[in-house]
Amino acid sequence: MVVPVLSSSAVKFRRVLAHFPQELSLAFAYGSGVFRQAGASAEHGETNMLDFVFAVDDAVTWHMTNLLKNRSHYSFLKFFGPKKITTLQRYGAGIYYNTLVPCNGRMIKYGVISTDALIEDLFHWKTLYVAGRLQKPVKILAQNENSKLQAALVSNLKSAVTAAFLMLPESFSEEELYMQIAGLSYSGDFRMIIGEDKSKVQNIVKPNVAHFQKLYSNILQDCPQVVYKHHLGRLEASIDKSPEGQFTQLMALPKTLQQKITALVNPPGKNRDVEEILLQVAHDPDCGFVVHQGISGIVRSSSIVQSAKTILTAGAKKSVTYSMKKLYKMTKGGLKKTA
């Protein structure tokens, strides 16, 4: 199974790639500059900052080459060299961002993550930072023949569906499923309190249901608990909410999430194994809430460290500018809701 590549033209995004070292295991564009969000005009999408993530096998070599090509993209950290930049990259979500970079007449932001760190996040949800981005529609611009990375991309989507099933009621609409999935990586993110539009998840999903369908149709068609009527663009779900059914789903969750759930439920001083604790959670009427709390714990810690890193990687001036843009979008979203 392959992760679907969304079909609209990506020429302008690939032109951006031409400015960077080409040793990429995966490159994708995401966010409001790529996919229209509810409440935003088409013109607004054409002026939004474009967001990219580049996965690289050798981060030190990639940053060394990029410093030669694009030294001005980096903050004062450029004076410390590629090894120190790569060391800093490993903290938080394992990704290093250069932001507010002028390129081809647009402002762009790009993050660099090692292929190994990306694979770990996709399989195990260590930080759910880049894995969360890839649970929503993205525009894949480059991808090499790395079978482990390909398997990790699919595993991440399956895990997102499993977690959503645990948090949703027994039956739900297709849009509700995508809303749950899209919200996973925002659970516990302190930026949703200050810095992001409170309607962000809804704004992402509503105009892009067709893109979510392309991303998840193969997984949903293979899921015995879902009758997926692709030709009608509709699903009929009947999720097994019995303790046995929930235990099976809990055991299929990524390792880090299982560990977070275990830490939440297991009293201090008791040394029970993960399977025993997940069986207890499966019998809990609040099973879905416990899963949500576990996800929030993963996202909270990685988002705080990653945001603190931004002050260093972007520099003080760019950090303030970027934060002000986020606050403006949040305030604008709030005003629309109260209007």
mmCIF file of C-alpha atoms in Angstrom:
data_model
loop_
_atom_site.group_PDB
_atom_site.id
_atom_site.type_symbol
_atom_site.label_atom_id
_atom_site.label_comp_id
_atom_site.label_asym_id
_atom_site.label_seq_id
_atom_site.Cartn_x
_atom_site.Cartn_y
_atom_site.Cartn_z
ATOM 1 C CA MET A 1 0.000 0.000 0.000
ATOM 2 C CA VAL A 2 1.291 3.489 -0.814
ATOM 3 C CA VAL A 3 0.408 6.830 0.680
ATOM 4 C CA PRO A 4 -1.592 8.633 -2.018
ATOM 5 C CA VAL A 5 0.093 11.600 -3.688
ATOM 6 C CA LEU A 6 -2.504 14.326 -4.105
ATOM 7 C CA SER A 7 -3.078 15.050 -7.743
ATOM 8 C CA SER A 8 -3.158 18.829 -8.281
ATOM 9 C CA SER A 9 -0.167 20.591 -9.809
ATOM 10 C CA ALA A 10 2.877 20.876 -7.562
ATOM 11 C CA VAL A 11 5.132 22.749 -10.000
ATOM 12 C CA LYS A 12 5.439 25.909 -7.870
ATOM 13 C CA PHE A 13 6.325 23.815 -4.829
ATOM 14 C CA ARG A 14 8.936 21.796 -6.697
ATOM 15 C CA ARG A 15 10.516 25.058 -7.879
ATOM 16 C CA VAL A 16 11.154 25.821 -4.223
ATOM 17 C CA LEU A 17 12.965 22.481 -3.838
ATOM 18 C CA ALA A 18 15.430 23.536 -6.539
ATOM 19 C CA HIS A 19 16.906 26.056 -4.076
ATOM 20 C CA PHE A 20 17.950 23.347 -1.605
ATOM 21 C CA PRO A 21 20.331 20.379 -1.437
ATOM 22 C CA GLN A 22 18.657 17.488 -3.251
ATOM 23 C CA GLU A 23 19.572 14.639 -0.877
ATOM 24 C CA LEU A 24 16.005 14.210 0.427
ATOM 25 C CA SER A 25 14.333 10.975 1.516
ATOM 26 C CA LEU A 26 10.979 12.806 1.723
ATOM 27 C CA ALA A 27 9.837 16.357 1.020
ATOM 28 C CA PHE A 28 6.311 17.646 1.429
ATOM 29 C CA ALA A 29 4.388 20.906 1.568
ATOM 30 C CA TYR A 30 1.538 21.397 4.019
ATOM 31 C CA GLY A 31 -0.691 23.957 5.685
ATOM 32 C CA SER A 32 -2.927 26.826 4.617
ATOM 33 C CA GLY A 33 -0.611 27.907 1.800
ATOM 34 C CA VAL A 34 -1.195 24.508 0.136
ATOM 35 C CA PHE A 35 -4.745 23.491 1.086
ATOM 36 C CA ARG A 36 -7.547 26.011 1.419
ATOM 37 C CA GLN A 37 -8.954 26.417 4.899
ATOM 38 C CA ALA A 38 -12.513 27.436 5.778
ATOM 39 C CA GLY A 39 -12.966 31.172 6.173
ATOM 40 C CA ALA A 40 -9.997 32.030 3.968
ATOM 41 C CA SER A 41 -10.320 33.465 0.467
ATOM 42 C CA ALA A 42 -8.452 31.975 -2.495
ATOM 43 C CA GLU A 43 -6.306 35.135 -2.603
ATOM 44 C CA HIS A 44 -5.389 34.625 1.047
ATOM 45 C CA GLY A 45 -4.057 31.153 0.230
ATOM 46 C CA GLU A 46 -1.887 32.675 -2.477
ATOM 47 C CA THR A 47 -0.209 35.007 0.024
ATOM 48 C CA ASN A 48 0.098 32.660 3.035
ATOM 49 C CA MET A 49 3.521 31.451 4.016
ATOM 50 C CA LEU A 50 4.345 28.090 2.401
ATOM 51 C CA ASP A 51 5.349 25.331 4.845
ATOM 52 C CA PHE A 52 7.718 22.497 3.947
ATOM 53 C CA VAL A 53 9.337 19.537 5.697
ATOM 54 C CA PHE A 54 12.511 17.923 4.352
ATOM 55 C CA ALA A 55 13.584 14.510 5.669
ATOM 56 C CA VAL A 56 17.292 13.821 5.158
ATOM 57 C CA ASP A 57 19.454 10.756 5.783
ATOM 58 C CA ASP A 58 22.531 12.751 6.885
ATOM 59 C CA ALA A 59 21.518 15.980 8.644
ATOM 60 C CA VAL A 60 25.086 17.249 9.231
ATOM 61 C CA THR A 61 26.004 16.979 5.546
ATOM 62 C CA TRP A 62 22.662 18.468 4.457
ATOM 63 C CA HIS A 63 23.020 21.513 6.737
ATOM 64 C CA MET A 64 26.656 21.945 5.674
ATOM 65 C CA THR A 65 25.599 22.104 2.009
ATOM 66 C CA ASN A 66 22.602 24.295 2.783
ATOM 67 C CA LEU A 67 24.789 26.744 4.729
ATOM 68 C CA LEU A 68 26.904 27.129 1.598
ATOM 69 C CA LYS A 69 23.820 27.669 -0.595
ATOM 70 C CA ASN A 70 21.470 29.492 1.768
ATOM 71 C CA ARG A 71 23.478 30.900 4.668
ATOM 72 C CA SER A 72 21.069 33.826 5.111
ATOM 73 C CA HIS A 73 18.209 31.444 6.000
ATOM 74 C CA TYR A 74 19.827 30.644 9.353
ATOM 75 C CA SER A 75 19.871 32.685 12.552
ATOM 76 C CA PHE A 76 23.102 33.427 14.479
ATOM 77 C CA LEU A 77 23.395 29.633 14.847
ATOM 78 C CA LYS A 78 25.064 29.547 11.424
ATOM 79 C CA PHE A 79 28.269 30.663 13.147
ATOM 80 C CA PHE A 80 28.307 27.429 15.177
ATOM 81 C CA GLY A 81 28.348 25.215 12.077
ATOM 82 C CA PRO A 82 26.348 22.195 10.845
ATOM 83 C CA LYS A 83 27.233 19.832 13.731
ATOM 84 C CA LYS A 84 25.865 22.179 16.410
ATOM 85 C CA ILE A 85 22.786 22.915 14.281
ATOM 86 C CA THR A 86 22.148 19.172 13.961
ATOM 87 C CA THR A 87 22.598 18.687 17.721
ATOM 88 C CA LEU A 88 19.967 21.354 18.388
ATOM 89 C CA GLN A 89 17.717 19.775 15.736
ATOM 90 C CA ARG A 90 17.513 16.570 17.804
ATOM 91 C CA TYR A 91 15.799 18.301 20.752
ATOM 92 C CA GLY A 92 12.024 18.544 21.094
ATOM 93 C CA ALA A 93 10.354 17.170 17.985
ATOM 94 C CA GLY A 94 13.647 16.403 16.241
ATOM 95 C CA ILE A 95 13.101 19.052 13.567
ATOM 96 C CA TYR A 96 14.986 22.275 12.786
ATOM 97 C CA TYR A 97 12.964 25.115 11.218
ATOM 98 C CA ASN A 98 14.109 28.103 9.213
ATOM 99 C CA THR A 99 11.182 30.511 8.989
ATOM 100 C CA LEU A 100 10.174 33.703 7.139
ATOM 101 C CA VAL A 101 12.540 32.881 4.266
ATOM 102 C CA PRO A 102 11.871 34.750 0.975
ATOM 103 C CA CYS A 103 11.829 32.301 -1.963
ATOM 104 C CA ASN A 104 10.365 32.694 -5.473
ATOM 105 C CA GLY A 105 8.306 35.719 -4.451
ATOM 106 C CA ARG A 106 6.764 33.986 -1.402
ATOM 107 C CA MET A 107 7.645 33.619 2.240
ATOM 108 C CA ILE A 108 8.421 30.031 3.183
ATOM 109 C CA LYS A 109 9.171 28.052 6.337
ATOM 110 C CA TYR A 110 11.014 24.746 6.102
ATOM 111 C CA GLY A 111 11.817 22.116 8.680
ATOM 112 C CA VAL A 112 14.643 19.591 8.454
ATOM 113 C CA ILE A 113 14.322 16.226 10.206
ATOM 114 C CA SER A 114 16.503 13.140 9.990
ATOM 115 C CA THR A 115 14.925 10.170 8.221
ATOM 116 C CA ASP A 116 15.503 7.966 11.285
ATOM 117 C CA ALA A 117 13.780 10.455 13.622
ATOM 118 C CA LEU A 118 10.852 10.733 11.218
ATOM 119 C CA ILE A 119 10.464 6.944 10.981
ATOM 120 C CA GLU A 120 10.532 6.665 14.783
ATOM 121 C CA ASP A 121 7.845 9.336 15.133
ATOM 122 C CA LEU A 122 5.660 7.717 12.468
ATOM 123 C CA PHE A 123 5.863 4.242 13.982
ATOM 124 C CA HIS A 124 5.899 5.086 17.694
ATOM 125 C CA TRP A 125 4.477 8.657 18.013
ATOM 126 C CA LYS A 126 7.495 9.731 20.030
ATOM 127 C CA THR A 127 6.548 13.407 19.590
ATOM 128 C CA LEU A 128 3.554 13.306 17.180
ATOM 129 C CA TYR A 129 4.936 16.506 15.652
ATOM 130 C CA VAL A 130 5.781 15.558 12.073
ATOM 131 C CA ALA A 131 3.696 12.362 12.310
ATOM 132 C CA GLY A 132 0.732 14.619 13.114
ATOM 133 C CA ARG A 133 1.380 16.728 10.024
ATOM 134 C CA LEU A 134 1.326 13.550 7.934
ATOM 135 C CA GLN A 135 -2.045 12.463 9.374
ATOM 136 C CA LYS A 136 -3.557 15.352 7.425
ATOM 137 C CA PRO A 137 -3.392 15.966 3.658
ATOM 138 C CA VAL A 138 0.036 17.050 2.453
ATOM 139 C CA LYS A 139 1.541 17.494 -0.974
ATOM 140 C CA ILE A 140 4.374 14.988 -1.436
ATOM 141 C CA LEU A 141 7.071 16.599 -3.587
ATOM 142 C CA ALA A 142 9.882 14.046 -3.392
ATOM 143 C CA GLN A 143 10.196 10.554 -1.948
ATOM 144 C CA ASN A 144 12.968 8.013 -2.367
ATOM 145 C CA GLU A 145 12.687 4.225 -2.385
ATOM 146 C CA ASN A 146 12.949 3.682 1.355
ATOM 147 C CA SER A 147 10.694 0.733 2.204
ATOM 148 C CA LYS A 148 10.956 1.315 5.969
ATOM 149 C CA LEU A 149 9.880 4.945 5.556
ATOM 150 C CA GLN A 150 7.000 3.879 3.308
ATOM 151 C CA ALA A 151 5.835 1.323 5.881
ATOM 152 C CA ALA A 152 6.098 3.967 8.620
ATOM 153 C CA LEU A 153 3.941 6.431 6.650
ATOM 154 C CA VAL A 154 1.180 3.832 6.307
ATOM 155 C CA SER A 155 1.539 2.716 9.947
ATOM 156 C CA ASN A 156 1.033 6.319 11.079
ATOM 157 C CA LEU A 157 -2.268 6.593 9.187
ATOM 158 C CA LYS A 158 -3.501 3.259 10.585
ATOM 159 C CA SER A 159 -2.593 4.369 14.113
ATOM 160 C CA ALA A 160 -4.485 7.637 13.607
ATOM 161 C CA VAL A 161 -7.628 5.712 12.612
ATOM 162 C CA THR A 162 -7.277 3.347 15.592
ATOM 163 C CA ALA A 163 -6.853 6.217 18.085
ATOM 164 C CA ALA A 164 -9.823 8.062 16.551
ATOM 165 C CA PHE A 165 -12.015 4.933 16.824
ATOM 166 C CA LEU A 166 -11.212 4.685 20.545
ATOM 167 C CA MET A 167 -12.219 8.314 21.137
ATOM 168 C CA LEU A 168 -15.339 8.374 18.962
ATOM 169 C CA PRO A 169 -18.764 6.924 19.880
ATOM 170 C CA GLU A 170 -19.964 3.629 18.412
ATOM 171 C CA SER A 171 -21.262 5.299 15.244
ATOM 172 C CA PHE A 172 -20.184 8.552 13.596
ATOM 173 C CA SER A 173 -20.021 10.374 10.271
ATOM 174 C CA GLU A 174 -17.060 10.449 7.935
ATOM 175 C CA GLU A 175 -16.469 14.135 8.691
ATOM 176 C CA GLU A 176 -16.461 13.423 12.433
ATOM 177 C CA LEU A 177 -13.781 10.778 11.881
ATOM 178 C CA TYR A 178 -11.575 13.221 9.971
ATOM 179 C CA MET A 179 -12.155 15.925 12.596
ATOM 180 C CA GLN A 180 -10.983 13.507 15.276
ATOM 181 C CA ILE A 181 -7.920 12.512 13.259
ATOM 182 C CA ALA A 182 -7.017 16.102 12.348
ATOM 183 C CA GLY A 183 -7.249 17.096 16.007
ATOM 184 C CA LEU A 184 -4.866 14.418 17.308
ATOM 185 C CA SER A 185 -1.690 16.464 16.920
ATOM 186 C CA TYR A 186 -3.314 19.568 18.446
ATOM 187 C CA SER A 187 -4.390 17.782 21.656
ATOM 188 C CA GLY A 188 -2.367 19.263 24.495
ATOM 189 C CA ASP A 189 -0.562 21.757 22.236
ATOM 190 C CA PHE A 190 -0.237 24.911 24.335
ATOM 191 C CA ARG A 191 -0.312 26.973 21.117
ATOM 192 C CA MET A 192 -4.005 26.122 20.803
ATOM 193 C CA ILE A 193 -4.524 28.188 23.966
ATOM 194 C CA ILE A 194 -2.597 31.167 22.641
ATOM 195 C CA GLY A 195 -1.326 31.415 19.084
ATOM 196 C CA GLU A 196 -3.750 29.363 17.001
ATOM 197 C CA ASP A 197 -7.292 29.871 15.721
ATOM 198 C CA LYS A 198 -9.625 27.840 17.974
ATOM 199 C CA SER A 199 -11.535 26.674 14.873
ATOM 200 C CA LYS A 200 -8.341 25.388 13.232
ATOM 201 C CA VAL A 201 -9.306 21.697 13.083
ATOM 202 C CA GLN A 202 -12.750 22.415 11.634
ATOM 203 C CA ASN A 203 -11.223 24.881 9.152
ATOM 204 C CA ILE A 204 -8.761 22.220 7.991
ATOM 205 C CA VAL A 205 -11.295 19.425 7.529
ATOM 206 C CA LYS A 206 -14.439 21.015 6.076
ATOM 207 C CA PRO A 207 -12.989 22.244 2.740
ATOM 208 C CA ASN A 208 -10.701 19.224 2.389
ATOM 209 C CA VAL A 209 -12.884 16.161 2.990
ATOM 210 C CA ALA A 210 -12.030 14.868 -0.506
ATOM 211 C CA HIS A 211 -8.312 15.048 0.320
ATOM 212 C CA PHE A 212 -8.853 13.159 3.595
ATOM 213 C CA GLN A 213 -10.787 10.521 1.632
ATOM 214 C CA LYS A 214 -7.832 10.020 -0.725
ATOM 215 C CA LEU A 215 -5.502 9.681 2.236
ATOM 216 C CA TYR A 216 -7.593 7.190 4.239
ATOM 217 C CA SER A 217 -9.773 5.326 1.722
ATOM 218 C CA ASN A 218 -7.478 2.266 1.442
ATOM 219 C CA ILE A 219 -7.202 1.897 5.210
ATOM 220 C CA LEU A 220 -10.946 2.327 5.784
ATOM 221 C CA GLN A 221 -11.791 -0.132 3.010
ATOM 222 C CA ASP A 222 -9.601 -2.745 4.750
ATOM 223 C CA CYS A 223 -11.189 -2.056 8.142
ATOM 224 C CA PRO A 224 -13.803 -4.667 9.119
ATOM 225 C CA GLN A 225 -15.604 -2.241 11.439
ATOM 226 C CA VAL A 226 -16.355 0.210 8.637
ATOM 227 C CA VAL A 227 -18.547 -0.067 5.575
ATOM 228 C CA TYR A 228 -16.880 2.445 3.290
ATOM 229 C CA LYS A 229 -19.047 3.466 0.326
ATOM 230 C CA HIS A 230 -16.359 5.195 -1.686
ATOM 231 C CA HIS A 231 -18.572 5.917 -4.714
ATOM 232 C CA LEU A 232 -20.955 7.794 -2.416
ATOM 233 C CA GLY A 233 -18.135 9.371 -0.404
ATOM 234 C CA ARG A 234 -19.695 8.052 2.776
ATOM 235 C CA LEU A 235 -18.821 5.591 5.490
ATOM 236 C CA GLU A 236 -21.001 3.651 7.873
ATOM 237 C CA ALA A 237 -19.119 2.717 11.014
ATOM 238 C CA SER A 238 -20.059 0.364 13.790
ATOM 239 C CA ILE A 239 -17.154 0.310 16.209
ATOM 240 C CA ASP A 240 -16.810 -2.536 18.700
ATOM 241 C CA LYS A 241 -16.943 -0.790 22.082
ATOM 242 C CA SER A 242 -16.812 -4.037 24.081
ATOM 243 C CA PRO A 243 -13.796 -4.391 26.422
ATOM 244 C CA GLU A 244 -12.422 -7.061 24.076
ATOM 245 C CA GLY A 245 -12.767 -4.779 21.046
ATOM 246 C CA GLN A 246 -11.201 -1.815 22.831
ATOM 247 C CA PHE A 247 -8.347 -3.953 24.166
ATOM 248 C CA THR A 248 -7.500 -5.068 20.622
ATOM 249 C CA GLN A 249 -7.393 -1.421 19.511
ATOM 250 C CA LEU A 250 -5.337 -0.319 22.533
ATOM 251 C CA MET A 251 -2.787 -3.041 21.814
ATOM 252 C CA ALA A 252 -2.459 -1.715 18.248
ATOM 253 C CA LEU A 253 -1.609 1.835 19.369
ATOM 254 C CA PRO A 254 1.935 3.210 18.941
ATOM 255 C CA LYS A 255 4.409 2.339 21.694
ATOM 256 C CA THR A 256 4.837 5.850 23.151
ATOM 257 C CA LEU A 257 1.084 6.323 23.487
ATOM 258 C CA GLN A 258 0.758 2.974 25.266
ATOM 259 C CA GLN A 259 3.497 4.091 27.663
ATOM 260 C CA LYS A 260 1.744 7.427 28.320
ATOM 261 C CA ILE A 261 -1.550 5.653 29.026
ATOM 262 C CA THR A 262 0.269 3.237 31.347
ATOM 263 C CA ALA A 263 1.829 6.143 33.281
ATOM 264 C CA LEU A 264 -1.586 7.798 33.657
ATOM 265 C CA VAL A 265 -3.364 4.710 34.979
ATOM 266 C CA ASN A 266 -0.693 2.787 36.897
ATOM 267 C CA PRO A 267 -0.484 3.938 40.552
ATOM 268 C CA PRO A 268 3.016 4.918 41.769
ATOM 269 C CA GLY A 269 4.917 1.968 43.199
ATOM 270 C CA LYS A 270 3.023 -0.670 41.226
ATOM 271 C CA ASN A 271 4.968 -2.475 38.552
ATOM 272 C CA ARG A 272 2.380 -3.990 36.238
ATOM 273 C CA ASP A 273 3.043 -4.771 32.582
ATOM 274 C CA VAL A 274 1.569 -2.708 29.758
ATOM 275 C CA GLU A 275 -0.817 -5.444 28.600
ATOM 276 C CA GLU A 276 -2.396 -5.745 32.059
ATOM 277 C CA ILE A 277 -2.907 -1.991 32.329
ATOM 278 C CA LEU A 278 -4.374 -1.665 28.824
ATOM 279 C CA LEU A 279 -6.816 -4.454 29.670
ATOM 280 C CA GLN A 280 -7.924 -2.379 32.671
ATOM 281 C CA VAL A 281 -8.333 0.708 30.442
ATOM 282 C CA ALA A 282 -10.365 -1.339 27.930
ATOM 283 C CA HIS A 283 -12.939 -1.997 30.678
ATOM 284 C CA ASP A 284 -13.050 1.680 31.706
ATOM 285 C CA PRO A 285 -16.131 3.631 30.472
ATOM 286 C CA ASP A 286 -13.744 6.600 30.045
ATOM 287 C CA CYS A 287 -11.351 4.636 27.814
ATOM 288 C CA GLY A 288 -11.528 7.253 25.039
ATOM 289 C CA PHE A 289 -10.743 10.076 27.462
ATOM 290 C CA VAL A 290 -7.693 8.193 28.793
ATOM 291 C CA VAL A 291 -6.426 7.777 25.213
ATOM 292 C CA HIS A 292 -6.988 11.506 24.626
ATOM 293 C CA GLN A 293 -5.030 12.353 27.788
ATOM 294 C CA GLY A 294 -2.171 10.121 26.654
ATOM 295 C CA ILE A 295 -2.003 11.865 23.267
ATOM 296 C CA SER A 296 -2.145 15.278 24.959
ATOM 297 C CA GLY A 297 0.832 14.311 27.111
ATOM 298 C CA ILE A 298 2.940 13.461 24.051
ATOM 299 C CA VAL A 299 2.023 16.631 22.161
ATOM 300 C CA ARG A 300 2.345 18.987 25.148
ATOM 301 C CA SER A 301 5.981 18.202 25.925
ATOM 302 C CA SER A 302 7.195 18.209 22.306
ATOM 303 C CA SER A 303 5.329 21.424 21.385
ATOM 304 C CA ILE A 304 6.778 23.346 24.354
ATOM 305 C CA VAL A 305 10.384 22.352 23.595
ATOM 306 C CA GLN A 306 9.922 22.894 19.852
ATOM 307 C CA SER A 307 8.496 26.390 20.405
ATOM 308 C CA ALA A 308 11.373 27.275 22.747
ATOM 309 C CA LYS A 309 13.799 26.148 20.027
ATOM 310 C CA THR A 310 12.178 28.619 17.597
ATOM 311 C CA ILE A 311 13.718 31.551 19.482
ATOM 312 C CA LEU A 312 17.163 30.129 18.686
ATOM 313 C CA THR A 313 16.542 28.772 15.191
ATOM 314 C CA ALA A 314 14.626 31.808 13.921
ATOM 315 C CA GLY A 315 16.359 34.511 15.946
ATOM 316 C CA ALA A 316 14.601 37.087 18.141
ATOM 317 C CA LYS A 317 13.311 39.363 15.368
ATOM 318 C CA LYS A 318 11.823 36.580 13.239
ATOM 319 C CA SER A 319 10.386 34.863 16.344
ATOM 320 C CA VAL A 320 8.471 37.996 17.299
ATOM 321 C CA THR A 321 7.257 38.515 13.710
ATOM 322 C CA TYR A 322 6.136 34.886 13.392
ATOM 323 C CA SER A 323 4.381 34.936 16.783
ATOM 324 C CA MET A 324 2.554 38.166 15.894
ATOM 325 C CA LYS A 325 1.294 36.593 12.661
ATOM 326 C CA LYS A 326 -0.025 33.596 14.638
ATOM 327 C CA LEU A 327 -1.735 35.850 17.185
ATOM 328 C CA TYR A 328 -3.322 37.869 14.387
ATOM 329 C CA LYS A 329 -4.752 34.695 12.794
ATOM 330 C CA MET A 330 -6.037 33.500 16.180
ATOM 331 C CA THR A 331 -7.720 36.873 16.898
ATOM 332 C CA LYS A 332 -9.210 37.014 13.408
ATOM 333 C CA GLY A 333 -10.654 33.511 13.850
ATOM 334 C CA GLY A 334 -12.154 34.495 17.195
ATOM 335 C CA LEU A 335 -13.751 37.623 15.774
ATOM 336 C CA LYS A 336 -15.360 35.616 12.938
ATOM 337 C CA LYS A 337 -16.909 33.217 15.457
ATOM 338 C CA THR A 338 -18.409 36.051 17.542
ATOM 339 C CA ALA A 339 -19.612 38.052 14.528
#
